[in-house]
Amino acid sequence: AQSVSQHNHHVILSEAASLELGCNYSYGGTVNLFWYVQYPGQHLQLLLKYFSGDPLVKGIKGFEAEFIKSKFSFNLRKPSVQWSDTAEYFCAVMVNYGGSQGNLIFGKGTKLSVKP
Amino acid sequence: DTGVSQNPRHKITKRGQNVTFRCDPISEHNRLYWYRQTLGQGPEFLTYFQNEAQLEKSRLLSDRFSAERPKGSFSTLEIQRTEQGDSAMYLCASRHSGAATYNEQFFGPGTRLTVL
């Protein structure tokens, strides 16, 4: 079965620090990958997605992620974080086999706290 | 607001009672998903609909859970004889089932269930 691992449970950074959140998935076939963000008190929002093509994907608010097929990874990066990036970040894989069309399998999430 | 809406936002109930949640998807989206999120975990897939047809149910969805999507519009999720372990955030998401560019799932704000 597919699974998603997020390595860090809680990351604390100062403003302007660089961010990298790890995400690994287990599935040998074609994958669609997502990063969602949940700001305090708000619903899940899509940051970026990868379906095919350029493995370096740019999303909203200066975030990017790199799909490395050989490492089964889809790490999220931002060169300089802001206090407003404080949120919980979820990596997800879309299931695309059999009858399970379009279901998302999420990691446990990484809580990011940015100190002003 | 043209996003996914869910009602109620919060529900407190006593163990053994039945509860029903409602989800109104984005109007042109023919796929609707239900997820459950417990503390410290990412969302977990429960079930999904394509139009009015329920196409898959997770093993997390016990016999006490039932979901409907009459006429392929809004959906309801009912939990009968609630247990304390049912306490969680119940999330609804919708998406278009067309080409890859439409494959983003849009999430609602969720219904937080507390079973006393």
XYZ file of N, CA and C in Angstrom:
696
model
N 0.840 -1.189 0.000
C 0.000 0.000 0.000
C 0.884 1.251 0.000
N 0.326 2.290 -0.579
C 1.072 3.537 -0.595
C 1.129 4.146 0.791
N 2.242 4.822 1.079
C 2.346 5.550 2.343
C 3.216 6.773 2.116
N 3.095 7.728 3.009
C 3.852 8.968 2.937
C 4.481 9.226 4.296
N 5.765 9.516 4.287
C 6.482 9.807 5.526
C 6.989 11.231 5.515
N 6.701 11.948 6.571
C 7.259 13.280 6.756
C 8.194 13.207 7.952
N 9.422 13.598 7.735
C 10.464 13.298 8.703
C 10.400 14.149 9.960
N 9.953 15.357 9.817
C 9.979 16.283 10.933
C 8.582 16.531 11.452
N 8.431 16.384 12.769
C 7.117 16.636 13.357
C 6.920 18.130 13.598
N 7.977 18.778 14.099
C 7.880 20.206 14.427
C 9.208 20.860 14.090
N 9.145 21.904 13.291
C 10.333 22.651 12.910
C 10.168 24.082 13.395
N 11.205 24.582 14.054
C 11.178 25.964 14.558
C 12.308 26.726 13.888
N 11.988 27.825 13.226
C 12.969 28.629 12.503
C 12.789 30.095 12.847
N 13.827 30.841 12.653
C 13.735 32.294 12.748
C 13.414 32.845 11.365
N 12.812 34.017 11.345
C 12.508 34.658 10.061
C 13.787 34.785 9.225
N 13.646 34.623 7.938
C 14.711 34.704 6.939
C 15.536 33.427 6.834
N 15.297 32.478 7.721
C 16.010 31.202 7.600
C 15.462 30.433 6.412
N 16.278 29.511 5.910
C 15.815 28.666 4.806
C 15.104 27.445 5.364
N 14.169 26.950 4.579
C 13.320 25.834 5.011
C 13.459 24.672 4.047
N 13.551 23.479 4.593
C 13.379 22.273 3.797
C 12.639 21.261 4.633
N 11.494 20.832 4.155
C 10.692 19.808 4.826
C 10.737 18.540 3.991
N 11.072 17.443 4.658
C 11.231 16.195 3.934
C 9.927 15.446 3.752
N 9.810 14.775 2.619
C 8.663 13.926 2.332
C 9.148 12.762 1.487
N 8.871 11.552 1.929
C 9.152 10.351 1.149
C 7.872 9.546 0.990
N 7.741 8.911 -0.142
C 6.537 8.119 -0.382
C 6.965 6.718 -0.793
N 6.046 5.800 -0.656
C 6.337 4.439 -1.077
C 5.332 4.043 -2.140
N 5.780 4.023 -3.362
C 4.979 3.513 -4.482
C 5.865 3.524 -5.694
N 5.912 2.420 -6.414
C 6.843 2.306 -7.531
C 6.322 2.815 -8.853
N 5.050 3.122 -8.919
C 4.463 3.521 -10.193
C 4.435 5.025 -10.372
N 3.636 5.458 -11.299
C 3.477 6.888 -11.558
C 2.790 7.552 -10.376
N 3.334 8.651 -9.957
C 2.768 9.326 -8.787
C 2.403 10.759 -9.112
N 1.369 11.208 -8.453
C 1.032 12.613 -8.411
C 1.250 13.057 -6.969
N 1.966 14.143 -6.789
C 2.393 14.547 -5.447
C 1.935 15.958 -5.134
N 1.636 16.194 -3.890
C 1.079 17.469 -3.459
C 1.702 17.896 -2.131
N 1.751 19.193 -1.956
C 1.952 19.767 -0.631
C 0.757 20.671 -0.341
N 0.146 20.418 0.816
C -0.939 21.259 1.308
C -0.460 21.974 2.564
N -1.041 23.136 2.809
C -0.720 23.910 4.001
C -2.009 24.211 4.758
N -1.903 24.195 6.071
C -3.054 24.538 6.907
C -2.617 25.611 7.889
N -3.014 26.858 7.621
C -2.704 27.956 8.534
C -3.619 27.847 9.751
N -3.197 28.387 10.879
C -4.005 28.269 12.100
C -5.445 28.725 11.880
N -6.379 27.862 12.193
C -7.793 28.188 12.079
C -8.350 28.164 10.674
N -7.544 27.750 9.706
C -8.024 27.746 8.322
C -8.037 26.322 7.775
N -8.635 26.183 6.581
C -8.715 24.855 5.998
C -7.483 24.561 5.150
N -7.342 23.336 4.755
C -6.226 22.911 3.921
C -6.243 23.638 2.581
N -5.058 24.111 2.184
C -4.932 24.795 0.898
C -3.766 24.188 0.147
N -3.886 24.132 -1.164
C -2.821 23.581 -1.983
C -1.679 24.581 -2.117
N -0.471 24.097 -1.836
C 0.732 24.910 -2.045
C 1.290 24.688 -3.438
N 1.425 23.417 -3.790
C 1.942 23.072 -5.105
C 1.662 21.607 -5.396
N 1.839 21.243 -6.665
C 1.565 19.869 -7.075
C 2.520 19.470 -8.188
N 2.778 18.168 -8.259
C 3.587 17.622 -9.335
C 2.810 16.498 -10.010
N 2.705 16.606 -11.352
C 2.090 15.528 -12.120
C 3.069 14.912 -13.091
N 3.797 15.760 -13.796
C 4.760 15.265 -14.768
C 5.628 16.442 -15.191
N 6.662 16.155 -15.997
C 7.475 17.235 -16.528
C 8.578 17.645 -15.576
N 8.838 18.932 -15.556
C 9.938 19.483 -14.748
C 9.786 19.042 -13.296
N 10.808 18.351 -12.756
C 10.688 17.868 -11.383
C 10.768 18.971 -10.336
N 11.182 20.146 -10.730
C 11.214 21.273 -9.800
C 9.925 22.072 -9.991
N 9.101 22.029 -8.961
C 7.774 22.632 -9.060
C 7.721 23.883 -8.193
N 7.205 24.935 -8.776
C 7.049 26.168 -8.000
C 5.586 26.341 -7.606
N 5.400 26.770 -6.353
C 4.054 26.964 -5.872
C 3.807 28.400 -5.439
N 2.802 28.543 -4.611
C 2.457 29.880 -4.148
C 3.380 30.310 -3.018
N 3.432 31.600 -2.782
C 4.136 32.192 -1.633
C 5.616 31.834 -1.592
N 6.219 31.623 -2.736
C 7.657 31.402 -2.794
C 8.116 29.988 -2.481
N 7.170 29.063 -2.316
C 7.529 27.673 -2.039
C 7.855 26.932 -3.337
N 8.717 25.955 -3.225
C 9.007 25.065 -4.336
C 9.259 23.673 -3.781
N 9.158 22.684 -4.651
C 9.436 21.308 -4.237
C 10.123 20.603 -5.392
N 10.974 19.655 -5.049
C 11.691 18.895 -6.055
C 11.330 17.429 -5.951
N 10.886 16.878 -7.056
C 10.567 15.454 -7.143
C 11.834 14.717 -7.564
N 12.316 13.824 -6.720
C 13.476 12.997 -7.058
C 12.994 11.555 -7.068
N 12.780 11.052 -8.270
C 12.166 9.734 -8.418
C 13.025 8.641 -7.791
N 14.345 8.747 -7.963
C 15.240 7.701 -7.468
C 15.240 7.617 -5.948
N 14.884 8.709 -5.319
C 14.859 8.747 -3.857
C 13.432 8.686 -3.309
N 12.454 8.589 -4.164
C 11.043 8.582 -3.753
C 10.766 9.776 -2.833
N 11.278 10.931 -3.221
C 11.152 12.092 -2.345
C 10.521 13.263 -3.061
N 9.922 14.127 -2.270
C 9.272 15.341 -2.775
C 9.394 16.391 -1.672
N 10.601 16.892 -1.496
C 10.868 17.807 -0.393
C 10.422 19.224 -0.724
N 9.915 19.885 0.276
C 9.425 21.255 0.144
C 10.512 22.228 0.600
N 10.687 23.316 -0.153
C 11.726 24.271 0.208
C 11.206 25.702 0.086
N 11.834 26.555 0.887
C 11.627 28.000 0.736
C 12.908 28.675 1.192
N 13.469 29.557 0.398
C 14.773 30.126 0.728
C 14.758 31.033 1.963
N 13.621 31.691 2.223
C 13.594 32.637 3.334
C 12.169 32.670 3.904
N 12.001 32.114 5.084
C 10.653 32.016 5.646
C 10.254 33.310 6.336
N 8.940 33.481 6.428
C 8.380 34.646 7.124
C 7.510 34.149 8.272
N 7.255 35.050 9.210
C 6.409 34.684 10.339
C 5.061 34.148 9.851
N 4.562 34.692 8.747
C 3.255 34.277 8.219
C 3.268 32.862 7.635
N 4.434 32.245 7.539
C 4.508 30.851 7.065
C 4.236 29.863 8.192
N 4.081 30.358 9.397
C 3.738 29.480 10.520
C 2.439 28.744 10.200
N 2.528 27.422 10.168
C 1.394 26.605 9.708
C 1.782 25.143 9.834
N 0.841 24.280 9.477
C 1.156 22.859 9.381
C 1.173 22.476 7.904
N 2.157 21.704 7.523
C 2.377 21.357 6.129
C 2.224 19.847 5.945
N 1.435 19.497 4.945
C 1.150 18.085 4.681
C 1.585 17.718 3.268
N 2.319 16.639 3.164
C 2.672 16.059 1.889
C 1.635 14.979 1.572
N 1.277 14.830 0.311
C 0.260 13.845 -0.053
C 0.566 13.232 -1.405
N 0.176 11.973 -1.544
C 0.294 11.233 -2.800
C -1.101 10.913 -3.285
N -1.339 11.065 -4.564
C -2.641 10.712 -5.121
C -2.615 9.257 -5.568
N -3.628 8.522 -5.174
C -3.783 7.136 -5.590
C -4.386 7.110 -6.981
N -3.759 6.342 -7.876
C -4.260 6.310 -9.253
C -4.253 4.902 -9.820
N -4.766 3.960 -9.049
C -4.842 2.611 -9.568
C -6.159 1.986 -9.152
N -6.578 1.055 -9.936
C -7.799 0.324 -9.639
C -8.984 1.262 -9.503
N -9.769 1.019 -8.500
C -10.945 1.848 -8.281
C -10.661 3.048 -7.418
N -9.437 3.159 -6.930
C -9.124 4.245 -5.994
C -8.646 5.457 -6.757
N -9.517 6.085 -7.456
C -9.124 7.180 -8.311
C -9.163 8.506 -7.585
N -7.991 9.062 -7.397
C -7.943 10.424 -6.904
C -7.899 10.582 -5.402
N -7.921 9.461 -4.670
C -7.820 9.599 -3.217
C -6.427 10.077 -2.858
N -6.339 10.874 -1.836
C -5.049 11.354 -1.362
C -4.630 10.578 -0.117
N -3.355 10.218 -0.095
C -2.772 9.639 1.106
C -1.816 10.676 1.671
N -2.066 11.080 2.898
C -1.327 12.168 3.514
C -0.259 11.649 4.465
N 0.799 12.432 4.608
C 1.720 12.227 5.708
C 1.118 12.783 6.989
N 1.850 12.623 8.080
C 1.324 13.063 9.374
C 1.414 14.568 9.563
N 2.136 15.229 8.690
C 2.231 16.679 8.791
C 3.481 17.140 9.535
N 3.929 18.327 9.190
C 5.035 18.985 9.890
C 4.564 20.358 10.313
N 4.668 20.601 11.608
C 4.269 21.898 12.109
C 5.474 22.831 12.029
N 5.322 23.959 11.370
C 6.383 24.942 11.234
C 6.042 26.156 12.088
N 6.965 26.502 12.964
C 6.819 27.720 13.764
C 7.951 28.656 13.381
N 7.598 29.862 12.957
C 8.600 30.850 12.567
C 8.611 31.958 13.610
N 9.765 32.155 14.209
C 9.911 33.183 15.245
C 10.228 34.519 14.590
N 9.498 35.569 14.983
C 9.743 36.891 14.360
C 11.073 37.493 14.815
N -19.202 33.060 -1.455
C -18.060 32.161 -1.352
C -18.320 30.924 -2.211
N -17.448 30.616 -3.138
C -17.684 29.496 -4.044
C -16.874 28.277 -3.662
N -16.327 28.240 -2.480
C -15.537 27.093 -2.045
C -16.401 25.985 -1.494
N -15.740 24.974 -0.935
C -16.430 23.853 -0.309
C -16.901 24.303 1.080
N -18.148 24.040 1.375
C -18.653 24.417 2.696
C -19.096 23.171 3.461
N -18.975 23.241 4.769
C -19.364 22.120 5.629
C -20.149 22.649 6.819
N -21.147 21.882 7.194
C -21.967 22.240 8.349
C -22.337 20.997 9.140
N -22.397 21.120 10.469
C -21.947 22.279 11.253
C -20.432 22.337 11.316
N -19.885 23.392 11.837
C -18.439 23.481 12.000
C -17.976 22.733 13.243
N -18.834 22.705 14.225
C -18.522 22.003 15.472
C -19.751 21.224 15.908
N -19.502 20.024 16.463
C -20.601 19.221 16.971
C -20.123 18.512 18.216
N -20.855 18.717 19.300
C -20.569 17.994 20.533
C -21.753 17.094 20.801
N -21.474 15.824 21.047
C -22.552 14.886 21.254
C -22.172 13.907 22.356
N -23.167 13.231 22.858
C -22.904 12.211 23.876
C -22.747 10.859 23.194
N -21.947 10.043 23.792
C -21.721 8.694 23.270
C -23.049 7.978 23.057
N -23.167 7.335 21.910
C -24.392 6.603 21.611
C -25.380 7.365 20.738
N -25.191 8.672 20.617
C -26.084 9.477 19.783
C -25.660 9.378 18.319
N -26.603 9.711 17.451
C -26.310 9.763 16.015
C -26.018 11.205 15.609
N -25.108 11.368 14.674
C -24.808 12.712 14.169
C -24.760 12.666 12.643
N -25.060 13.805 12.037
C -25.004 13.921 10.578
C -24.307 15.210 10.206
N -23.384 15.095 9.257
C -22.666 16.263 8.758
C -23.023 16.455 7.287
N -22.917 17.710 6.864
C -23.233 18.021 5.477
C -22.046 18.671 4.796
N -21.869 18.362 3.539
C -20.826 18.982 2.718
C -21.454 19.471 1.423
N -21.183 20.725 1.089
C -21.588 21.276 -0.208
C -20.331 21.523 -1.024
N -20.120 20.751 -2.088
C -18.897 20.907 -2.874
C -18.971 22.117 -3.792
N -17.862 22.396 -4.458
C -17.855 23.397 -5.516
C -18.767 22.888 -6.621
N -19.583 23.757 -7.160
C -20.734 23.315 -7.943
C -20.385 22.474 -9.161
N -19.316 22.744 -9.853
C -19.019 21.968 -11.060
C -18.178 20.726 -10.792
N -17.871 20.457 -9.541
C -17.040 19.296 -9.201
C -17.896 18.049 -9.068
N -17.537 16.992 -9.813
C -18.346 15.791 -9.754
C -17.793 14.754 -8.783
N -16.584 14.975 -8.270
C -16.048 14.046 -7.275
C -16.029 14.697 -5.901
N -16.439 13.913 -4.923
C -16.507 14.411 -3.551
C -15.893 13.373 -2.623
N -15.043 13.830 -1.728
C -14.294 12.950 -0.834
C -14.571 13.314 0.621
N -14.566 12.302 1.467
C -14.606 12.503 2.910
C -13.313 11.955 3.504
N -12.753 12.753 4.413
C -11.555 12.361 5.144
C -11.802 12.576 6.634
N -11.018 11.899 7.437
C -11.053 12.115 8.882
C -9.634 12.465 9.340
N -9.542 13.448 10.228
C -8.242 13.859 10.727
C -8.272 13.886 12.243
N -7.420 13.097 12.848
C -7.294 13.103 14.294
C -6.031 13.853 14.678
N -5.929 14.170 15.950
C -4.829 15.018 16.433
C -3.478 14.393 16.111
N -2.612 15.159 15.505
C -1.267 14.689 15.222
C -1.152 13.828 13.980
N -2.235 13.708 13.244
C -2.233 12.886 12.035
C -2.654 13.715 10.827
N -2.277 13.231 9.672
C -2.806 13.828 8.462
C -4.196 13.289 8.180
N -4.910 13.912 7.265
C -6.235 13.406 6.898
C -6.156 11.971 6.378
N -7.157 11.166 6.745
C -7.240 9.784 6.286
C -8.511 9.614 5.463
N -8.377 8.979 4.322
C -9.488 8.810 3.402
C -10.570 7.926 4.007
N -11.819 8.351 3.834
C -12.962 7.553 4.286
C -13.750 6.983 3.110
N -14.172 7.863 2.197
C -15.003 7.415 1.096
C -15.042 8.493 0.032
N -15.463 8.109 -1.190
C -15.647 9.138 -2.194
C -16.777 8.811 -3.154
N -17.279 9.845 -3.779
C -18.385 9.762 -4.720
C -17.963 10.340 -6.057
N -18.447 9.706 -7.105
C -18.437 10.331 -8.412
C -19.897 10.558 -8.761
N -20.248 11.804 -8.853
C -21.664 12.165 -8.957
C -22.399 11.552 -7.758
N -23.460 10.788 -8.004
C -24.199 10.246 -6.861
C -23.717 8.863 -6.441
N -22.793 8.286 -7.192
C -22.339 6.923 -6.908
C -21.181 6.916 -5.910
N -21.341 6.118 -4.858
C -20.264 5.941 -3.880
C -19.352 4.847 -4.401
N -18.129 5.206 -4.774
C -17.268 4.271 -5.489
C -16.273 3.539 -4.617
N -15.961 4.061 -3.466
C -15.004 3.366 -2.608
C -15.217 3.757 -1.158
N -15.024 2.790 -0.293
C -15.067 3.033 1.145
C -13.807 2.472 1.769
N -13.210 3.249 2.644
C -12.047 2.791 3.379
C -12.480 1.800 4.464
N -11.526 0.964 4.890
C -11.848 0.064 6.005
C -12.048 0.836 7.305
N -11.662 2.115 7.305
C -11.900 2.960 8.485
C -13.401 3.217 8.659
N -14.138 3.053 7.568
C -15.560 3.365 7.603
C -16.324 2.133 8.092
N -16.570 2.108 9.408
C -17.268 0.955 9.971
C -18.743 0.995 9.579
N -19.457 -0.047 10.002
C -20.887 -0.146 9.684
C -21.692 0.993 10.285
N -21.127 1.666 11.269
C -21.866 2.758 11.902
C -21.839 4.037 11.053
N -20.975 4.033 10.044
C -20.838 5.209 9.187
C -21.600 4.975 7.886
N -22.291 6.002 7.436
C -22.908 5.927 6.116
C -22.837 7.297 5.463
N -22.632 7.283 4.176
C -22.541 8.531 3.433
C -23.443 8.452 2.215
N -23.987 9.614 1.869
C -24.855 9.689 0.702
C -24.537 10.947 -0.088
N -24.880 10.889 -1.340
C -24.770 12.089 -2.168
C -25.928 12.073 -3.167
N -27.121 12.342 -2.677
C -28.285 12.300 -3.559
C -28.172 13.346 -4.663
N -28.503 12.935 -5.864
C -28.501 13.826 -7.021
C -27.113 14.380 -7.339
N -26.092 13.817 -6.765
C -24.734 14.239 -7.107
C -24.379 15.639 -6.707
N -25.112 16.186 -5.731
C -24.786 17.553 -5.300
C -24.150 17.504 -3.918
N -24.867 17.921 -2.878
C -24.300 17.896 -1.542
C -24.191 16.452 -1.055
N -23.414 16.276 -0.014
C -23.246 14.939 0.572
C -23.478 15.017 2.075
N -23.933 13.926 2.651
C -24.056 13.817 4.101
C -23.250 12.616 4.582
N -22.691 12.773 5.761
C -21.988 11.684 6.436
C -22.669 11.502 7.786
N -23.188 10.305 8.024
C -23.869 10.030 9.274
C -23.071 9.023 10.081
N -22.964 9.281 11.352
C -22.348 8.323 12.267
C -23.413 7.920 13.276
N -23.683 6.629 13.338
C -24.667 6.128 14.293
C -23.958 5.611 15.539
N -24.637 5.736 16.658
C -24.127 5.213 17.940
C -22.675 5.653 18.137
N -22.480 6.949 18.187
C -21.125 7.490 18.248
C -20.347 6.945 19.438
N -19.061 6.833 19.231
C -18.119 6.385 20.264
C -17.078 7.485 20.456
N -16.406 7.446 21.591
C -15.422 8.497 21.866
C -14.306 8.483 20.820
N -14.006 7.331 20.283
C -12.984 7.226 19.242
C -13.372 7.885 17.941
N -14.627 8.267 17.803
C -15.069 8.973 16.593
C -14.720 10.456 16.642
N -14.294 10.931 17.799
C -13.931 12.347 17.928
C -12.793 12.660 16.967
N -13.009 13.624 16.099
C -12.039 13.950 15.055
C -12.568 15.135 14.264
N -11.751 15.590 13.333
C -12.187 16.566 12.340
C -12.565 15.795 11.097
N -13.772 16.045 10.603
C -14.233 15.382 9.383
C -14.172 16.384 8.243
N -13.362 16.046 7.251
C -13.094 16.953 6.142
C -13.772 16.465 4.875
N -14.244 17.411 4.114
C -14.819 17.115 2.807
C -13.968 17.824 1.762
N -13.800 17.199 0.636
C -13.064 17.804 -0.461
C -13.778 17.488 -1.769
N -13.603 18.335 -2.747
C -14.200 18.060 -4.046
C -13.207 18.382 -5.143
N -13.412 17.767 -6.291
C -12.594 18.074 -7.447
C -13.317 17.678 -8.716
N -12.804 18.168 -9.818
C -13.313 17.790 -11.130
C -12.590 16.521 -11.546
N -13.277 15.640 -12.220
C -12.639 14.373 -12.602
C -12.026 14.425 -13.985
N -11.831 15.601 -14.522
C -11.320 15.705 -15.879
C -9.815 15.584 -15.963
N -9.213 16.378 -16.823
C -7.780 16.278 -17.097
C -6.967 16.649 -15.867
N -5.681 16.327 -15.954
C -4.798 16.474 -14.796
C -4.836 17.877 -14.209
N -5.008 18.875 -15.046
C -4.983 20.236 -14.522
C -6.122 20.478 -13.554
N -7.100 19.633 -13.576
C -8.221 19.803 -12.659
C -8.096 18.928 -11.422
N -6.983 18.231 -11.276
C -6.954 17.200 -10.249
C -6.713 17.675 -8.831
N -6.647 18.953 -8.622
C -6.510 19.464 -7.269
C -7.792 19.228 -6.498
N -7.663 18.746 -5.276
C -8.806 18.636 -4.384
C -8.901 19.918 -3.561
N -10.099 20.445 -3.482
C -10.357 21.637 -2.684
C -11.059 21.203 -1.402
N -10.499 21.621 -0.294
C -11.011 21.173 0.994
C -11.928 22.207 1.638
N -12.900 21.680 2.364
C -13.742 22.525 3.186
C -13.099 22.763 4.542
N -13.752 23.545 5.396
C -13.184 23.878 6.701
C -13.288 22.755 7.722
N -14.088 21.760 7.425
C -14.203 20.623 8.327
C -15.286 20.780 9.370
N -15.720 19.646 9.900
C -16.618 19.599 11.050
C -15.877 18.912 12.178
N -15.720 19.623 13.287
C -15.031 19.016 14.426
C -16.059 18.336 15.321
N -15.912 17.029 15.456
C -16.821 16.242 16.293
C -16.154 15.898 17.608
N -16.859 16.184 18.690
C -16.418 15.777 20.018
C -17.487 14.886 20.620
N -17.074 13.670 20.970
C -18.009 12.719 21.571
C -17.657 12.590 23.049
N -18.611 12.964 23.886
C -18.372 12.942 25.343
C -18.698 11.589 25.947
